[in-house]
XYZ file of C-alpha atoms in Angstrom:
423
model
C -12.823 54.233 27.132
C -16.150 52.473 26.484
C -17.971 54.739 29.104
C -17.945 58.086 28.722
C -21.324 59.796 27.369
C -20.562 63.747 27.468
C -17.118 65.720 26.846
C -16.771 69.268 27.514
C -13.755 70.779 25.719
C -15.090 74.146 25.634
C -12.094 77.381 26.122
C -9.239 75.246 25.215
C -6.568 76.115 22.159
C -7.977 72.592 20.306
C -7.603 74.571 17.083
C -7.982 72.565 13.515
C -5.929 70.158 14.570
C -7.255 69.317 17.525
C -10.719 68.951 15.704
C -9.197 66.603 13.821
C -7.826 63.995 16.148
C -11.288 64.221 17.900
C -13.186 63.608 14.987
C -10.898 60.653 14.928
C -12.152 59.544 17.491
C -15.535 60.244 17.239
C -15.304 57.229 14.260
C -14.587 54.726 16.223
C -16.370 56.061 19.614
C -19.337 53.946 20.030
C -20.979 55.449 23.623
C -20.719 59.506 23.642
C -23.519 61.343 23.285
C -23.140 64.921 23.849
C -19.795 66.747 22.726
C -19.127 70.260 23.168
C -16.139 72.168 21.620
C -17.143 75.694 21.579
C -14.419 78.577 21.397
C -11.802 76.486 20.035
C -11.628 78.587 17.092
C -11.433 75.359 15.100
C -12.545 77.253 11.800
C -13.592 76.030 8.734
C -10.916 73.014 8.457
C -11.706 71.971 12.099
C -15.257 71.959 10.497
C -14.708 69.490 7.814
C -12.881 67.186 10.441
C -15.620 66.874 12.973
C -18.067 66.208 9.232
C -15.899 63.823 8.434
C -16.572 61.954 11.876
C -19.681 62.594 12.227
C -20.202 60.242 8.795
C -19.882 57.003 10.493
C -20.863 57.884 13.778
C -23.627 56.406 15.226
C -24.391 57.633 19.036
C -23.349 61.700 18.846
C -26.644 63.487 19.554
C -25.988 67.101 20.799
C -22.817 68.947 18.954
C -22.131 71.952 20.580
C -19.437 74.112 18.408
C -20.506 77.685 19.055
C -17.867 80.709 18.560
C -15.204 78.647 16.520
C -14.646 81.349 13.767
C -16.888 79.070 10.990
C -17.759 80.415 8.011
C -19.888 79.804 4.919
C -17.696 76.353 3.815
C -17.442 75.369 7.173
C -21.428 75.079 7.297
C -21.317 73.148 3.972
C -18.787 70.500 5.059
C -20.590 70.110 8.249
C -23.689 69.663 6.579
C -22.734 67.784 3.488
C -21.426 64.912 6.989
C -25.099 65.064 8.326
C -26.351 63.663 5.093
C -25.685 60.104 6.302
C -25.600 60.725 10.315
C -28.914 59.249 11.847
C -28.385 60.126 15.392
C -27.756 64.094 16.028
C -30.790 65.575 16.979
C -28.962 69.184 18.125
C -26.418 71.466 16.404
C -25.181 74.517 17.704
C -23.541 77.171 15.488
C -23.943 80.151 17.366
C -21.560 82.831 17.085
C -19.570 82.173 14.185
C -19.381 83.846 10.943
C -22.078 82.114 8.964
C -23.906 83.725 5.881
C -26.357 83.821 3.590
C -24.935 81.311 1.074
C -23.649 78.619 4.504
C -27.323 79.644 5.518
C -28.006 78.037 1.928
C -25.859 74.888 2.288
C -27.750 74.792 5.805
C -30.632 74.507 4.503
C -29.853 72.196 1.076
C -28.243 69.534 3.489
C -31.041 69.433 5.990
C -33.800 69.176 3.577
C -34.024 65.631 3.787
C -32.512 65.129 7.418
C -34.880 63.188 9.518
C -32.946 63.835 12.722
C -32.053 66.731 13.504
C -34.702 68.299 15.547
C -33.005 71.791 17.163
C -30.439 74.309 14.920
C -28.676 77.195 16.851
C -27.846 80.174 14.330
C -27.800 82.959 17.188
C -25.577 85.805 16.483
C -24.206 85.050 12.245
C -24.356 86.966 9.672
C -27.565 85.585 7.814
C -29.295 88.403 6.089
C -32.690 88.266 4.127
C -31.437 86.168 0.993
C -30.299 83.794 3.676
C -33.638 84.038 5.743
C -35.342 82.793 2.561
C -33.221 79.518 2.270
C -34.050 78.882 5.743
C -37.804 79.574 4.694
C -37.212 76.787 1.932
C -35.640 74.262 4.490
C -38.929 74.928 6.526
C -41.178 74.306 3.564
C -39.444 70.845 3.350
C -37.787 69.471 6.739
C -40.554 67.616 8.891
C -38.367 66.549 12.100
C -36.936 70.443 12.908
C -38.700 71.851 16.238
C -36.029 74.635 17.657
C -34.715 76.769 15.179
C -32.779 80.015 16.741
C -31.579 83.088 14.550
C -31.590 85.502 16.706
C -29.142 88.386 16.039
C -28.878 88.277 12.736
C -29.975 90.632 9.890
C -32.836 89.140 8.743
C -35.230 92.805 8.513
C -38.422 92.502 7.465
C -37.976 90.872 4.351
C -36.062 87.824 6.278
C -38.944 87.921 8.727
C -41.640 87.805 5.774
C -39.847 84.716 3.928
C -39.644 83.115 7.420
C -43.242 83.934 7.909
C -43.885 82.437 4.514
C -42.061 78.941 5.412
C -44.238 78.548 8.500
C -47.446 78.244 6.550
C -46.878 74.654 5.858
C -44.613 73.858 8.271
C -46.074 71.094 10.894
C -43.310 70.514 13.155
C -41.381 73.900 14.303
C -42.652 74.825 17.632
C -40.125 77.026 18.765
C -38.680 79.918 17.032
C -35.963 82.820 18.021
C -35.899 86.003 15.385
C -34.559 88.815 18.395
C -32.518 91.192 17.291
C -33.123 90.722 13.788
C -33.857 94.704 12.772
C -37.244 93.909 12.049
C -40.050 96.194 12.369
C -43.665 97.001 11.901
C -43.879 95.288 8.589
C -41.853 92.311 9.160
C -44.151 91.959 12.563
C -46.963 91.749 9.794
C -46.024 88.825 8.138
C -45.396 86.933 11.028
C -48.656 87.728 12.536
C -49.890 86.596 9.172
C -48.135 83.928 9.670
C -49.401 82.709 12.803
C -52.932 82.604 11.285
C -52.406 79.179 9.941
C -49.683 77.920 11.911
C -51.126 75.112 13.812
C -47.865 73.682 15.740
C -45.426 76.876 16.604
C -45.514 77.328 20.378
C -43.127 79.535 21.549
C -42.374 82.957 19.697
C -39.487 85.427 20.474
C -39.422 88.987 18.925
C -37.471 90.456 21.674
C -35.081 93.678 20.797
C -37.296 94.273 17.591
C -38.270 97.389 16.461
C -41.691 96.659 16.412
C -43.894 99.288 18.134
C -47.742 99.970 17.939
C -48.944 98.983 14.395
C -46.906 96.123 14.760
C -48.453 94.941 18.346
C -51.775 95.327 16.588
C -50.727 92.810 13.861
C -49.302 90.753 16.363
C -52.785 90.890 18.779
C -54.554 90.579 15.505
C -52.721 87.175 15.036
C -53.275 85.923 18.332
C -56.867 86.432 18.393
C -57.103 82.958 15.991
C -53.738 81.679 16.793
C -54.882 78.214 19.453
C -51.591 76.732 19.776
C -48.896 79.662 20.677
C -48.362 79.733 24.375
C -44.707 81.898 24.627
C -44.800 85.456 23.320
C -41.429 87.871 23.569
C -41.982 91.328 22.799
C -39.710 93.113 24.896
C -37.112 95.803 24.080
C -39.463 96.874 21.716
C -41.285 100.024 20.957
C -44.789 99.194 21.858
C -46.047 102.231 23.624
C -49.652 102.700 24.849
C -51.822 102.102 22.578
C -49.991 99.048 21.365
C -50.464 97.598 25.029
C -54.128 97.937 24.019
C -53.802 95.911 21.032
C -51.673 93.380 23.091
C -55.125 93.699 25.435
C -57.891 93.120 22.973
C -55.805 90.174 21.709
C -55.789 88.520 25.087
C -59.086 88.610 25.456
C -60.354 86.077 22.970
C -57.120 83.724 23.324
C -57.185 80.970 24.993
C -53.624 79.705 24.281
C -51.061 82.027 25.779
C -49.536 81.258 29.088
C -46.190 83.618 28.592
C -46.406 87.035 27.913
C -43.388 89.589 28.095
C -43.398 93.197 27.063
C -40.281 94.190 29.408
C -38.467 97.487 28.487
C -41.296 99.178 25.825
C -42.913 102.333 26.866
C -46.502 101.183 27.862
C -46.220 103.961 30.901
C -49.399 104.482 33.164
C -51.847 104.118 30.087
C -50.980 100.940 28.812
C -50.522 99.300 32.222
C -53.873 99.935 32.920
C -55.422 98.679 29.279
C -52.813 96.158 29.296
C -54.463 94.857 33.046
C -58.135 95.288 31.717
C -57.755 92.883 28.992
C -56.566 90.285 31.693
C -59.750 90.320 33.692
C -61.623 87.628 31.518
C -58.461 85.815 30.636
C -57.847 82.497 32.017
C -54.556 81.435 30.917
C -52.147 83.654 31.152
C -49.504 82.699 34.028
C -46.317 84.952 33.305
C -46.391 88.765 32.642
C -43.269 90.308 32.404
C -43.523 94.158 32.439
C -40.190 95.413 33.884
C -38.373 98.609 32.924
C -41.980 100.244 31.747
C -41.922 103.565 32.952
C -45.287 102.487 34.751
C -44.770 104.111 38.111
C -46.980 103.901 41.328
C -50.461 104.828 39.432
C -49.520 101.957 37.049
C -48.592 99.948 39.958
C -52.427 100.288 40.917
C -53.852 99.646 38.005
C -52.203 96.590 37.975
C -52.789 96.046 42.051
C -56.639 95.938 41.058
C -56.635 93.762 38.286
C -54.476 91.106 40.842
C -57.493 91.208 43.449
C -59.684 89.054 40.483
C -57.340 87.640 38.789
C -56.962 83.534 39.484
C -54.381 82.457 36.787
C -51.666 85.240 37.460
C -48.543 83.060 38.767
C -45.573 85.246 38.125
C -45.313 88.854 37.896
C -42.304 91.008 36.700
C -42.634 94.758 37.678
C -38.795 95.679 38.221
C -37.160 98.796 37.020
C -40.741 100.688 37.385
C -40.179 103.223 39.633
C -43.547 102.070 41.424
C -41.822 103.923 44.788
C -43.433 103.242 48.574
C -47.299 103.788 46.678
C -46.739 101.547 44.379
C -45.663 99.013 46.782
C -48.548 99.907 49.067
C -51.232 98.841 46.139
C -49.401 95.773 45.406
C -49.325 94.546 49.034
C -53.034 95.578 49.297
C -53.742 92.901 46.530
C -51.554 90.262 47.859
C -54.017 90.315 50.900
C -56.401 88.953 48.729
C -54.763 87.373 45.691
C -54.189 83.550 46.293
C -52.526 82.571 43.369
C -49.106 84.605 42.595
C -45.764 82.834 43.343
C -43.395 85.138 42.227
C -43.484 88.916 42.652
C -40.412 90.730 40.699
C -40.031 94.676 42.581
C -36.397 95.029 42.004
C -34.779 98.732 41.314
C -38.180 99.949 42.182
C -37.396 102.633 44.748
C -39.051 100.899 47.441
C -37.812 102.320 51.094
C -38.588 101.337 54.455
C -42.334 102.089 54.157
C -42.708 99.786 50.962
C -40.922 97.639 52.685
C -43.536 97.464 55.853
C -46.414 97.426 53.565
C -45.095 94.346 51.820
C -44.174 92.724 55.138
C -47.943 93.243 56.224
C -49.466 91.703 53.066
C -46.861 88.727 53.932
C -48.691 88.341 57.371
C -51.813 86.686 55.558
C -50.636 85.717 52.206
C -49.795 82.836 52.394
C -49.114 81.760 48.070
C -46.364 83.572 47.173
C -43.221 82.215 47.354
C -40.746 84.210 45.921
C -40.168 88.116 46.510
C -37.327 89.931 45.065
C -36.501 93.520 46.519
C -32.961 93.574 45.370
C -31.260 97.363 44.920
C -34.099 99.445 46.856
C -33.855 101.947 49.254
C -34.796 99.370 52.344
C -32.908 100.098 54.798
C -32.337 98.558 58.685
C -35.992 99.551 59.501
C -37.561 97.796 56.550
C -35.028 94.486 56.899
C -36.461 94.612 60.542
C -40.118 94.409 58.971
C -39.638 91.629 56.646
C -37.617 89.636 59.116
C -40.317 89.817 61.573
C -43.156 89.021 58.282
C -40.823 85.944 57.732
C -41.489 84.615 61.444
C -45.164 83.333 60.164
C -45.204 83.465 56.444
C -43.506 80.827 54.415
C -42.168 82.759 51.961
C -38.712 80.548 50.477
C -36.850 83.211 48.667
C -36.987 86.811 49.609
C -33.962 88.651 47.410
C -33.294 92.244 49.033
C -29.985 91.921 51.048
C -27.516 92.930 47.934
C -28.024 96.508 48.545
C -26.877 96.491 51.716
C -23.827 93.938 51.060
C -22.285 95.930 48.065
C -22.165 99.667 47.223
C -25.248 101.012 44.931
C -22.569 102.020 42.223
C -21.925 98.714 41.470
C -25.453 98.219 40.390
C -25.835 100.997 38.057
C -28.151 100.677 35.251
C -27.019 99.666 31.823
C -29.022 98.227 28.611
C -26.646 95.127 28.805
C -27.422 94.091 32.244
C -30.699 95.066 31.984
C -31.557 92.626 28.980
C -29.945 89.851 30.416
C -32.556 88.712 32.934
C -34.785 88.446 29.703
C -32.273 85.535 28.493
């Protein structure tokens, strides 16, 4: 077959054998481009067969082979077959069992790769030692842009060594270090970091434990950082007076379009510092503050600042508690506000009242196009006020009907389900 550009053999029983006859043909193969085998549990000697076809093969860009049970030697065989491939720009190791010494063979066989443009380490066992190889391959590589290691156990030494590789590195724009364990410190030399960094663009730090003197070296690092536009700090432990840091820092940047601080503690207090430093920004477009503990008075705070604001294009308040109050401020600044698109208000204990205050605003607002109400309290009487909102505004996608289709118990809240809307 001298047609076929992408195979999906992902949940089968291929196994090392398998691997084997499909590295066969992926020698000879001279048209597919994109070949996924993950959760074939193809192991280590699967590894070395797909290496050994991917030395003569010429068209194989993307190589998906997450959760196959690889381990340190598979990464070095798979590696030691990119040395002479000139076409895969995307690897994908998630989920297996790689460590520090296959992140080191990771890192030895990619120092001189000229491809290979995005590496997927999610959820391995690299540690700090193995952190630091990574660091090296930084130092070196000039064609890598995506480089995920999320849920590993980098720490704060990991994160500093990282930190360290990005100070000369001129092509990485995109980097994943959630769920690494690292802290206050390790948020420090990533900040640090970020100083000189003139190409990184998108930054996630999300399930950290990085909490206020970390969000001030972070804010500290934005304040000169001109090319970062993607910031994750949520499931964190950035309380109040962090969300003032986070505030002072968006005031003099000028970069930053994505901002997420979803499930810290910033309560009432940081909400409203948080709001305040938005008034003279003028590029922020996404703020993500679910699962905040703001409540309704937060909920005003950040009503007000929406009135100014002219940037402000999606907005993320779920799991807030903001109540019928809280939904009356917000609908009092979507009255005026002509710029939000998407308004997040889900698990917010909105009932029937919220629910007619928010229908009102949609009588003359006219902008926002996206509302989601899922697993309130609205009831028949507050369906009957949106429905009738709907008759003039052009709202496209207004998410609220779940509660009343399947029992509340099925939405109960847990950390896992919680986190996943952050993905």
């Amino acid at each position: 077959m001298q047609t076929l550009t992408e195979l999906n053999l992902d949940c089968n029983q291929i196994g090392d054998v398998g691997a084997k006859h499909v590295a066969r043909g992926l020698r000879n193969n001279k048209t597919l481009t994109i070949l996924s085998l993950a959760r074939n549990e193809i192991g280590d000697v699967g590894a070395q067969h797909i290496a050994d076809g991917l030395r003569n093969n010429t068209t194989l860009t993307v190589l998906i082979l997450t959760d196959n049970r690889i381990g340190d030697v598979g990464a070095q065989r798979l590696v030691e077959g990119l040395r002479n491939n000139t076409t895969l720009t995307a690897l994908d190791l998630r989920e297996n069992q790689i460590g520090d010494v296959g992140a080191q063979h990771i890192a030895d066989g990619l120092r001189n790769n000229t491809t290979l443009t995005t590496l997927g380490l999610y959820e391995n066992q690299i540690g700090a030692v193995g952190a630091q190889h990574i660091a090296d391959l930084l130092r070196a590589n000039r064609t890598l842009t995506t480089l995920d290691l999320t849920h590993n156990q980098i720490g704060d030494v990991g994160a500093q060594h990282i930190a360290d590789g990005l100070r000369n590195n001129t092509t990485l724009t995109t980097l994943d270090l959630g769920e690494n364990q690292i802290g206050d410190v390790g948020a420090q030399h990533i900040a640090d970091g970020l100083r000189n960094n003139t190409t990184l663009t998108a930054l996630n730090l999300r399930d950290s434990q990085i909490g206020d003197v970390g969000a001030q070296h972070i804010a500290d690092g934005l304040r000169n950082n001109r090319t970062l536009i993607t910031l994750n700090l949520g499931f964190g432990q950035i309380g109040d007076i962090g969300a003032q840091h986070i505030a002072d820092g968006l005031r003099n940047n000028t970069t930053l379009t994505k901002l997420s601080l979803s499930g810290n503690q910033i309560g009432v207090v940081g909400a409203q510092r948080l709001v305040e430093g938005l008034r003279n920004n003028t590029t922020l477009t996404i703020l993500r503050l679910c699962y905040n503990w703001i409540g309704d008075v937060g909920a005003q705070h950040v009503a007000n600042a929406l009135r100014n604001n002219t940037t402000l294009i999606a907005l993320d308040l779920g799991g807030n508690e903001i109540g019928n109050v809280g939904a009356q401020h917000l609908a009092g600044a979507l009255q005026t506000n002509m710029t939000l698109t998407t308004l997040q208000l889900d698990e917010s204990q909105i009932g029937d009242v919220g629910a007619q205050h928010l229908a009102d605003a949609l009588q003359t607002n006219m902008t926002l196009s996206t509302l989601d109400l899922k697993e309130n309290q609205i009831g028949d009487v507050g369906a009957q006020h949106i429905a009738d909102a709907l008759q003039t505004n052009t709202v496209s996608i207004i998410l609220f009907l779940i509660y009343f289709i399947y029992p509340p118990v099925l939405f109960h809240t847990d950390t896992n389900r919680i986190k996943s809307r952050e993905k």
